[in-house]
Amino acid sequence: MTSMMKMWISFASMGFMFLAIITIYLSRYKLKKGVLRFITAIIAYIMMIAGGLTMVYIVLSGPTN
């Protein structure tokens, strides 16, 4: 994997984490309906886990050639 590709993947990972933070905030403080809160919270946690695992993979995959 090239260095540039790793950079774009890490940016996408950070974007997932940022969107997860915004979605968690919305689900906890702005939404009042139970089902909608639950769905947005599940989506947020999935994005946070996906972003974290992607970032761990990029960091642990080592340097590029």
PDB file of N, CA, C and O in Angstrom:
ATOM      1  N   MET A   1       0.849  -1.171   0.000  1.00  0.00           N
ATOM      2  CA  MET A   1       0.000   0.000   0.000  1.00  0.00           C
ATOM      3  C   MET A   1       0.899   1.239   0.000  1.00  0.00           C
ATOM      4  O   MET A   1       1.859   1.313   0.756  1.00  0.00           O
ATOM      5  N   THR A   2       0.573   2.197  -0.833  1.00  0.00           N
ATOM      6  CA  THR A   2       1.402   3.392  -0.934  1.00  0.00           C
ATOM      7  C   THR A   2       1.158   4.328   0.249  1.00  0.00           C
ATOM      8  O   THR A   2       0.146   4.232   0.939  1.00  0.00           O
ATOM      9  N   SER A   3       2.094   5.223   0.448  1.00  0.00           N
ATOM     10  CA  SER A   3       1.987   6.186   1.537  1.00  0.00           C
ATOM     11  C   SER A   3       0.788   7.099   1.356  1.00  0.00           C
ATOM     12  O   SER A   3       0.095   7.435   2.323  1.00  0.00           O
ATOM     13  N   MET A   4       0.524   7.496   0.111  1.00  0.00           N
ATOM     14  CA  MET A   4      -0.602   8.390  -0.157  1.00  0.00           C
ATOM     15  C   MET A   4      -1.931   7.701   0.145  1.00  0.00           C
ATOM     16  O   MET A   4      -2.848   8.313   0.694  1.00  0.00           O
ATOM     17  N   MET A   5      -2.030   6.411  -0.181  1.00  0.00           N
ATOM     18  CA  MET A   5      -3.250   5.668   0.102  1.00  0.00           C
ATOM     19  C   MET A   5      -3.471   5.549   1.611  1.00  0.00           C
ATOM     20  O   MET A   5      -4.593   5.682   2.103  1.00  0.00           O
ATOM     21  N   LYS A   6      -2.389   5.313   2.356  1.00  0.00           N
ATOM     22  CA  LYS A   6      -2.498   5.253   3.814  1.00  0.00           C
ATOM     23  C   LYS A   6      -2.969   6.585   4.388  1.00  0.00           C
ATOM     24  O   LYS A   6      -3.745   6.615   5.337  1.00  0.00           O
ATOM     25  N   MET A   7      -2.494   7.681   3.808  1.00  0.00           N
ATOM     26  CA  MET A   7      -2.910   8.992   4.279  1.00  0.00           C
ATOM     27  C   MET A   7      -4.404   9.188   4.074  1.00  0.00           C
ATOM     28  O   MET A   7      -5.111   9.628   4.980  1.00  0.00           O
ATOM     29  N   TRP A   8      -4.922   8.840   2.894  1.00  0.00           N
ATOM     30  CA  TRP A   8      -6.344   9.027   2.616  1.00  0.00           C
ATOM     31  C   TRP A   8      -7.203   8.117   3.482  1.00  0.00           C
ATOM     32  O   TRP A   8      -8.279   8.506   3.943  1.00  0.00           O
ATOM     33  N   ILE A   9      -6.729   6.903   3.726  1.00  0.00           N
ATOM     34  CA  ILE A   9      -7.477   5.991   4.588  1.00  0.00           C
ATOM     35  C   ILE A   9      -7.512   6.528   6.021  1.00  0.00           C
ATOM     36  O   ILE A   9      -8.536   6.452   6.698  1.00  0.00           O
ATOM     37  N   SER A  10      -6.407   7.081   6.486  1.00  0.00           N
ATOM     38  CA  SER A  10      -6.392   7.635   7.840  1.00  0.00           C
ATOM     39  C   SER A  10      -7.283   8.874   7.935  1.00  0.00           C
ATOM     40  O   SER A  10      -7.937   9.089   8.958  1.00  0.00           O
ATOM     41  N   PHE A  11      -7.351   9.691   6.877  1.00  0.00           N
ATOM     42  CA  PHE A  11      -8.276  10.825   6.879  1.00  0.00           C
ATOM     43  C   PHE A  11      -9.728  10.352   6.939  1.00  0.00           C
ATOM     44  O   PHE A  11     -10.553  10.927   7.649  1.00  0.00           O
ATOM     45  N   ALA A  12     -10.039   9.300   6.195  1.00  0.00           N
ATOM     46  CA  ALA A  12     -11.396   8.749   6.237  1.00  0.00           C
ATOM     47  C   ALA A  12     -11.709   8.214   7.634  1.00  0.00           C
ATOM     48  O   ALA A  12     -12.823   8.387   8.146  1.00  0.00           O
ATOM     49  N   SER A  13     -10.740   7.594   8.254  1.00  0.00           N
ATOM     50  CA  SER A  13     -10.916   7.078   9.603  1.00  0.00           C
ATOM     51  C   SER A  13     -11.187   8.204  10.602  1.00  0.00           C
ATOM     52  O   SER A  13     -12.076   8.100  11.448  1.00  0.00           O
ATOM     53  N   MET A  14     -10.436   9.283  10.483  1.00  0.00           N
ATOM     54  CA  MET A  14     -10.669  10.431  11.355  1.00  0.00           C
ATOM     55  C   MET A  14     -12.029  11.062  11.079  1.00  0.00           C
ATOM     56  O   MET A  14     -12.702  11.537  12.004  1.00  0.00           O
ATOM     57  N   GLY A  15     -12.440  11.069   9.826  1.00  0.00           N
ATOM     58  CA  GLY A  15     -13.763  11.579   9.485  1.00  0.00           C
ATOM     59  C   GLY A  15     -14.868  10.747  10.101  1.00  0.00           C
ATOM     60  O   GLY A  15     -15.863  11.282  10.606  1.00  0.00           O
ATOM     61  N   PHE A  16     -14.715   9.411  10.072  1.00  0.00           N
ATOM     62  CA  PHE A  16     -15.680   8.533  10.726  1.00  0.00           C
ATOM     63  C   PHE A  16     -15.775   8.844  12.217  1.00  0.00           C
ATOM     64  O   PHE A  16     -16.863   8.913  12.789  1.00  0.00           O
ATOM     65  N   MET A  17     -14.635   9.053  12.853  1.00  0.00           N
ATOM     66  CA  MET A  17     -14.635   9.345  14.284  1.00  0.00           C
ATOM     67  C   MET A  17     -15.297  10.692  14.573  1.00  0.00           C
ATOM     68  O   MET A  17     -16.058  10.832  15.539  1.00  0.00           O
ATOM     69  N   PHE A  18     -15.045  11.692  13.736  1.00  0.00           N
ATOM     70  CA  PHE A  18     -15.667  13.004  13.917  1.00  0.00           C
ATOM     71  C   PHE A  18     -17.184  12.916  13.741  1.00  0.00           C
ATOM     72  O   PHE A  18     -17.940  13.469  14.543  1.00  0.00           O
ATOM     73  N   LEU A  19     -17.625  12.214  12.702  1.00  0.00           N
ATOM     74  CA  LEU A  19     -19.065  12.030  12.501  1.00  0.00           C
ATOM     75  C   LEU A  19     -19.695  11.246  13.645  1.00  0.00           C
ATOM     76  O   LEU A  19     -20.834  11.508  14.042  1.00  0.00           O
ATOM     77  N   ALA A  20     -18.958  10.293  14.193  1.00  0.00           N
ATOM     78  CA  ALA A  20     -19.467   9.526  15.327  1.00  0.00           C
ATOM     79  C   ALA A  20     -19.658  10.415  16.544  1.00  0.00           C
ATOM     80  O   ALA A  20     -20.662  10.301  17.253  1.00  0.00           O
ATOM     81  N   ILE A  21     -18.732  11.332  16.782  1.00  0.00           N
ATOM     82  CA  ILE A  21     -18.857  12.249  17.917  1.00  0.00           C
ATOM     83  C   ILE A  21     -20.092  13.127  17.754  1.00  0.00           C
ATOM     84  O   ILE A  21     -20.862  13.317  18.704  1.00  0.00           O
ATOM     85  N   ILE A  22     -20.296  13.661  16.565  1.00  0.00           N
ATOM     86  CA  ILE A  22     -21.462  14.507  16.313  1.00  0.00           C
ATOM     87  C   ILE A  22     -22.753  13.706  16.475  1.00  0.00           C
ATOM     88  O   ILE A  22     -23.724  14.175  17.092  1.00  0.00           O
ATOM     89  N   THR A  23     -22.769  12.483  15.964  1.00  0.00           N
ATOM     90  CA  THR A  23     -23.968  11.656  16.039  1.00  0.00           C
ATOM     91  C   THR A  23     -24.260  11.225  17.475  1.00  0.00           C
ATOM     92  O   THR A  23     -25.419  11.182  17.893  1.00  0.00           O
ATOM     93  N   ILE A  24     -23.229  10.931  18.250  1.00  0.00           N
ATOM     94  CA  ILE A  24     -23.435  10.595  19.659  1.00  0.00           C
ATOM     95  C   ILE A  24     -24.002  11.793  20.411  1.00  0.00           C
ATOM     96  O   ILE A  24     -24.907  11.658  21.233  1.00  0.00           O
ATOM     97  N   TYR A  25     -23.479  12.973  20.130  1.00  0.00           N
ATOM     98  CA  TYR A  25     -24.010  14.181  20.760  1.00  0.00           C
ATOM     99  C   TYR A  25     -25.489  14.368  20.423  1.00  0.00           C
ATOM    100  O   TYR A  25     -26.300  14.664  21.307  1.00  0.00           O
ATOM    101  N   LEU A  26     -25.828  14.192  19.144  1.00  0.00           N
ATOM    102  CA  LEU A  26     -27.229  14.333  18.742  1.00  0.00           C
ATOM    103  C   LEU A  26     -28.119  13.312  19.434  1.00  0.00           C
ATOM    104  O   LEU A  26     -29.215  13.643  19.906  1.00  0.00           O
ATOM    105  N   SER A  27     -27.672  12.081  19.501  1.00  0.00           N
ATOM    106  CA  SER A  27     -28.513  11.044  20.088  1.00  0.00           C
ATOM    107  C   SER A  27     -28.685  11.219  21.593  1.00  0.00           C
ATOM    108  O   SER A  27     -29.723  10.864  22.136  1.00  0.00           O
ATOM    109  N   ARG A  28     -27.700  11.783  22.255  1.00  0.00           N
ATOM    110  CA  ARG A  28     -27.812  11.933  23.710  1.00  0.00           C
ATOM    111  C   ARG A  28     -28.545  13.191  24.136  1.00  0.00           C
ATOM    112  O   ARG A  28     -29.306  13.161  25.116  1.00  0.00           O
ATOM    113  N   TYR A  29     -28.333  14.295  23.445  1.00  0.00           N
ATOM    114  CA  TYR A  29     -28.832  15.566  23.949  1.00  0.00           C
ATOM    115  C   TYR A  29     -29.920  16.224  23.107  1.00  0.00           C
ATOM    116  O   TYR A  29     -30.666  17.048  23.616  1.00  0.00           O
ATOM    117  N   LYS A  30     -30.028  15.889  21.846  1.00  0.00           N
ATOM    118  CA  LYS A  30     -30.966  16.600  20.982  1.00  0.00           C
ATOM    119  C   LYS A  30     -32.205  15.787  20.612  1.00  0.00           C
ATOM    120  O   LYS A  30     -33.258  16.354  20.396  1.00  0.00           O
ATOM    121  N   LEU A  31     -32.072  14.484  20.521  1.00  0.00           N
ATOM    122  CA  LEU A  31     -33.199  13.658  20.092  1.00  0.00           C
ATOM    123  C   LEU A  31     -33.974  13.164  21.306  1.00  0.00           C
ATOM    124  O   LEU A  31     -33.398  12.740  22.296  1.00  0.00           O
ATOM    125  N   LYS A  32     -35.307  13.205  21.211  1.00  0.00           N
ATOM    126  CA  LYS A  32     -36.145  12.788  22.325  1.00  0.00           C
ATOM    127  C   LYS A  32     -36.851  11.461  22.079  1.00  0.00           C
ATOM    128  O   LYS A  32     -37.236  10.781  23.005  1.00  0.00           O
ATOM    129  N   LYS A  33     -37.043  11.086  20.821  1.00  0.00           N
ATOM    130  CA  LYS A  33     -37.733   9.831  20.507  1.00  0.00           C
ATOM    131  C   LYS A  33     -36.813   8.652  20.775  1.00  0.00           C
ATOM    132  O   LYS A  33     -35.642   8.659  20.398  1.00  0.00           O
ATOM    133  N   GLY A  34     -37.342   7.608  21.403  1.00  0.00           N
ATOM    134  CA  GLY A  34     -36.536   6.465  21.819  1.00  0.00           C
ATOM    135  C   GLY A  34     -35.936   5.683  20.674  1.00  0.00           C
ATOM    136  O   GLY A  34     -34.760   5.333  20.704  1.00  0.00           O
ATOM    137  N   VAL A  35     -36.731   5.379  19.640  1.00  0.00           N
ATOM    138  CA  VAL A  35     -36.239   4.557  18.540  1.00  0.00           C
ATOM    139  C   VAL A  35     -35.186   5.304  17.736  1.00  0.00           C
ATOM    140  O   VAL A  35     -34.140   4.754  17.386  1.00  0.00           O
ATOM    141  N   LEU A  36     -35.428   6.579  17.460  1.00  0.00           N
ATOM    142  CA  LEU A  36     -34.478   7.379  16.685  1.00  0.00           C
ATOM    143  C   LEU A  36     -33.169   7.560  17.450  1.00  0.00           C
ATOM    144  O   LEU A  36     -32.087   7.507  16.861  1.00  0.00           O
ATOM    145  N   ARG A  37     -33.263   7.753  18.762  1.00  0.00           N
ATOM    146  CA  ARG A  37     -32.050   7.853  19.583  1.00  0.00           C
ATOM    147  C   ARG A  37     -31.238   6.573  19.507  1.00  0.00           C
ATOM    148  O   ARG A  37     -30.014   6.611  19.396  1.00  0.00           O
ATOM    149  N   PHE A  38     -31.927   5.444  19.585  1.00  0.00           N
ATOM    150  CA  PHE A  38     -31.252   4.148  19.563  1.00  0.00           C
ATOM    151  C   PHE A  38     -30.568   3.916  18.222  1.00  0.00           C
ATOM    152  O   PHE A  38     -29.410   3.489  18.176  1.00  0.00           O
ATOM    153  N   ILE A  39     -31.244   4.225  17.129  1.00  0.00           N
ATOM    154  CA  ILE A  39     -30.679   4.007  15.792  1.00  0.00           C
ATOM    155  C   ILE A  39     -29.463   4.896  15.570  1.00  0.00           C
ATOM    156  O   ILE A  39     -28.433   4.425  15.080  1.00  0.00           O
ATOM    157  N   THR A  40     -29.560   6.174  15.942  1.00  0.00           N
ATOM    158  CA  THR A  40     -28.413   7.064  15.752  1.00  0.00           C
ATOM    159  C   THR A  40     -27.248   6.666  16.652  1.00  0.00           C
ATOM    160  O   THR A  40     -26.082   6.773  16.247  1.00  0.00           O
ATOM    161  N   ALA A  41     -27.531   6.189  17.858  1.00  0.00           N
ATOM    162  CA  ALA A  41     -26.452   5.753  18.744  1.00  0.00           C
ATOM    163  C   ALA A  41     -25.759   4.516  18.180  1.00  0.00           C
ATOM    164  O   ALA A  41     -24.523   4.426  18.208  1.00  0.00           O
ATOM    165  N   ILE A  42     -26.515   3.577  17.647  1.00  0.00           N
ATOM    166  CA  ILE A  42     -25.917   2.374  17.061  1.00  0.00           C
ATOM    167  C   ILE A  42     -25.038   2.747  15.868  1.00  0.00           C
ATOM    168  O   ILE A  42     -23.902   2.263  15.740  1.00  0.00           O
ATOM    169  N   ILE A  43     -25.540   3.628  15.004  1.00  0.00           N
ATOM    170  CA  ILE A  43     -24.755   4.068  13.847  1.00  0.00           C
ATOM    171  C   ILE A  43     -23.476   4.765  14.301  1.00  0.00           C
ATOM    172  O   ILE A  43     -22.396   4.541  13.759  1.00  0.00           O
ATOM    173  N   ALA A  44     -23.590   5.604  15.334  1.00  0.00           N
ATOM    174  CA  ALA A  44     -22.421   6.327  15.835  1.00  0.00           C
ATOM    175  C   ALA A  44     -21.368   5.373  16.385  1.00  0.00           C
ATOM    176  O   ALA A  44     -20.176   5.524  16.096  1.00  0.00           O
ATOM    177  N   TYR A  45     -21.789   4.393  17.156  1.00  0.00           N
ATOM    178  CA  TYR A  45     -20.816   3.469  17.730  1.00  0.00           C
ATOM    179  C   TYR A  45     -20.195   2.577  16.663  1.00  0.00           C
ATOM    180  O   TYR A  45     -19.013   2.232  16.754  1.00  0.00           O
ATOM    181  N   ILE A  46     -20.949   2.220  15.650  1.00  0.00           N
ATOM    182  CA  ILE A  46     -20.381   1.444  14.542  1.00  0.00           C
ATOM    183  C   ILE A  46     -19.318   2.266  13.805  1.00  0.00           C
ATOM    184  O   ILE A  46     -18.244   1.757  13.479  1.00  0.00           O
ATOM    185  N   MET A  47     -19.631   3.556  13.565  1.00  0.00           N
ATOM    186  CA  MET A  47     -18.638   4.417  12.904  1.00  0.00           C
ATOM    187  C   MET A  47     -17.395   4.599  13.767  1.00  0.00           C
ATOM    188  O   MET A  47     -16.270   4.607  13.255  1.00  0.00           O
ATOM    189  N   MET A  48     -17.575   4.727  15.086  1.00  0.00           N
ATOM    190  CA  MET A  48     -16.433   4.902  15.986  1.00  0.00           C
ATOM    191  C   MET A  48     -15.559   3.649  16.005  1.00  0.00           C
ATOM    192  O   MET A  48     -14.329   3.737  15.940  1.00  0.00           O
ATOM    193  N   ILE A  49     -16.178   2.481  16.054  1.00  0.00           N
ATOM    194  CA  ILE A  49     -15.409   1.233  16.056  1.00  0.00           C
ATOM    195  C   ILE A  49     -14.697   1.040  14.721  1.00  0.00           C
ATOM    196  O   ILE A  49     -13.510   0.668  14.687  1.00  0.00           O
ATOM    197  N   ALA A  50     -15.396   1.308  13.618  1.00  0.00           N
ATOM    198  CA  ALA A  50     -14.774   1.153  12.295  1.00  0.00           C
ATOM    199  C   ALA A  50     -13.601   2.118  12.131  1.00  0.00           C
ATOM    200  O   ALA A  50     -12.534   1.733  11.634  1.00  0.00           O
ATOM    201  N   GLY A  51     -13.773   3.366  12.551  1.00  0.00           N
ATOM    202  CA  GLY A  51     -12.681   4.333  12.463  1.00  0.00           C
ATOM    203  C   GLY A  51     -11.498   3.950  13.328  1.00  0.00           C
ATOM    204  O   GLY A  51     -10.346   4.062  12.914  1.00  0.00           O
ATOM    205  N   GLY A  52     -11.762   3.465  14.530  1.00  0.00           N
ATOM    206  CA  GLY A  52     -10.685   3.055  15.428  1.00  0.00           C
ATOM    207  C   GLY A  52      -9.925   1.855  14.911  1.00  0.00           C
ATOM    208  O   GLY A  52      -8.694   1.826  14.955  1.00  0.00           O
ATOM    209  N   LEU A  53     -10.649   0.846  14.429  1.00  0.00           N
ATOM    210  CA  LEU A  53      -9.973  -0.343  13.901  1.00  0.00           C
ATOM    211  C   LEU A  53      -9.166  -0.026  12.646  1.00  0.00           C
ATOM    212  O   LEU A  53      -8.067  -0.559  12.453  1.00  0.00           O
ATOM    213  N   THR A  54      -9.698   0.858  11.807  1.00  0.00           N
ATOM    214  CA  THR A  54      -8.967   1.257  10.612  1.00  0.00           C
ATOM    215  C   THR A  54      -7.688   2.006  10.984  1.00  0.00           C
ATOM    216  O   THR A  54      -6.627   1.766  10.400  1.00  0.00           O
ATOM    217  N   MET A  55      -7.779   2.871  11.965  1.00  0.00           N
ATOM    218  CA  MET A  55      -6.603   3.625  12.400  1.00  0.00           C
ATOM    219  C   MET A  55      -5.559   2.702  13.015  1.00  0.00           C
ATOM    220  O   MET A  55      -4.358   2.845  12.757  1.00  0.00           O
ATOM    221  N   VAL A  56      -5.988   1.731  13.798  1.00  0.00           N
ATOM    222  CA  VAL A  56      -5.056   0.768  14.378  1.00  0.00           C
ATOM    223  C   VAL A  56      -4.366  -0.033  13.276  1.00  0.00           C
ATOM    224  O   VAL A  56      -3.155  -0.263  13.322  1.00  0.00           O
ATOM    225  N   TYR A  57      -5.114  -0.437  12.268  1.00  0.00           N
ATOM    226  CA  TYR A  57      -4.516  -1.179  11.153  1.00  0.00           C
ATOM    227  C   TYR A  57      -3.464  -0.340  10.432  1.00  0.00           C
ATOM    228  O   TYR A  57      -2.377  -0.831  10.116  1.00  0.00           O
ATOM    229  N   ILE A  58      -3.774   0.913  10.160  1.00  0.00           N
ATOM    230  CA  ILE A  58      -2.826   1.787   9.463  1.00  0.00           C
ATOM    231  C   ILE A  58      -1.556   1.977  10.288  1.00  0.00           C
ATOM    232  O   ILE A  58      -0.449   1.926   9.752  1.00  0.00           O
ATOM    233  N   VAL A  59      -1.708   2.180  11.581  1.00  0.00           N
ATOM    234  CA  VAL A  59      -0.541   2.417  12.433  1.00  0.00           C
ATOM    235  C   VAL A  59       0.305   1.153  12.568  1.00  0.00           C
ATOM    236  O   VAL A  59       1.539   1.194  12.484  1.00  0.00           O
ATOM    237  N   LEU A  60      -0.341   0.003  12.735  1.00  0.00           N
ATOM    238  CA  LEU A  60       0.410  -1.227  12.974  1.00  0.00           C
ATOM    239  C   LEU A  60       0.902  -1.909  11.688  1.00  0.00           C
ATOM    240  O   LEU A  60       1.702  -2.836  11.770  1.00  0.00           O
ATOM    241  N   SER A  61       0.455  -1.441  10.519  1.00  0.00           N
ATOM    242  CA  SER A  61       0.906  -2.079   9.289  1.00  0.00           C
ATOM    243  C   SER A  61       2.330  -1.695   8.923  1.00  0.00           C
ATOM    244  O   SER A  61       2.919  -2.286   8.017  1.00  0.00           O
ATOM    245  N   GLY A  62       2.896  -0.722   9.608  1.00  0.00           N
ATOM    246  CA  GLY A  62       4.299  -0.401   9.413  1.00  0.00           C
ATOM    247  C   GLY A  62       4.533   0.584   8.279  1.00  0.00           C
ATOM    248  O   GLY A  62       3.602   1.053   7.627  1.00  0.00           O
ATOM    249  N   PRO A  63       5.805   0.877   8.048  1.00  0.00           N
ATOM    250  CA  PRO A  63       6.139   1.843   7.004  1.00  0.00           C
ATOM    251  C   PRO A  63       5.933   1.262   5.594  1.00  0.00           C
ATOM    252  O   PRO A  63       5.862   0.058   5.411  1.00  0.00           O
ATOM    253  N   THR A  64       5.815   2.158   4.646  1.00  0.00           N
ATOM    254  CA  THR A  64       5.643   1.749   3.257  1.00  0.00           C
ATOM    255  C   THR A  64       6.994   1.697   2.564  1.00  0.00           C
ATOM    256  O   THR A  64       7.982   2.247   3.015  1.00  0.00           O
ATOM    257  N   ASN A  65       7.029   1.048   1.442  1.00  0.00           N
ATOM    258  CA  ASN A  65       8.277   0.945   0.666  1.00  0.00           C
ATOM    259  C   ASN A  65       8.424   2.102  -0.278  1.00  0.00           C
ATOM    260  O   ASN A  65       7.559   2.582  -0.869  1.00  0.00           O
TER     261      ASN A  65
END
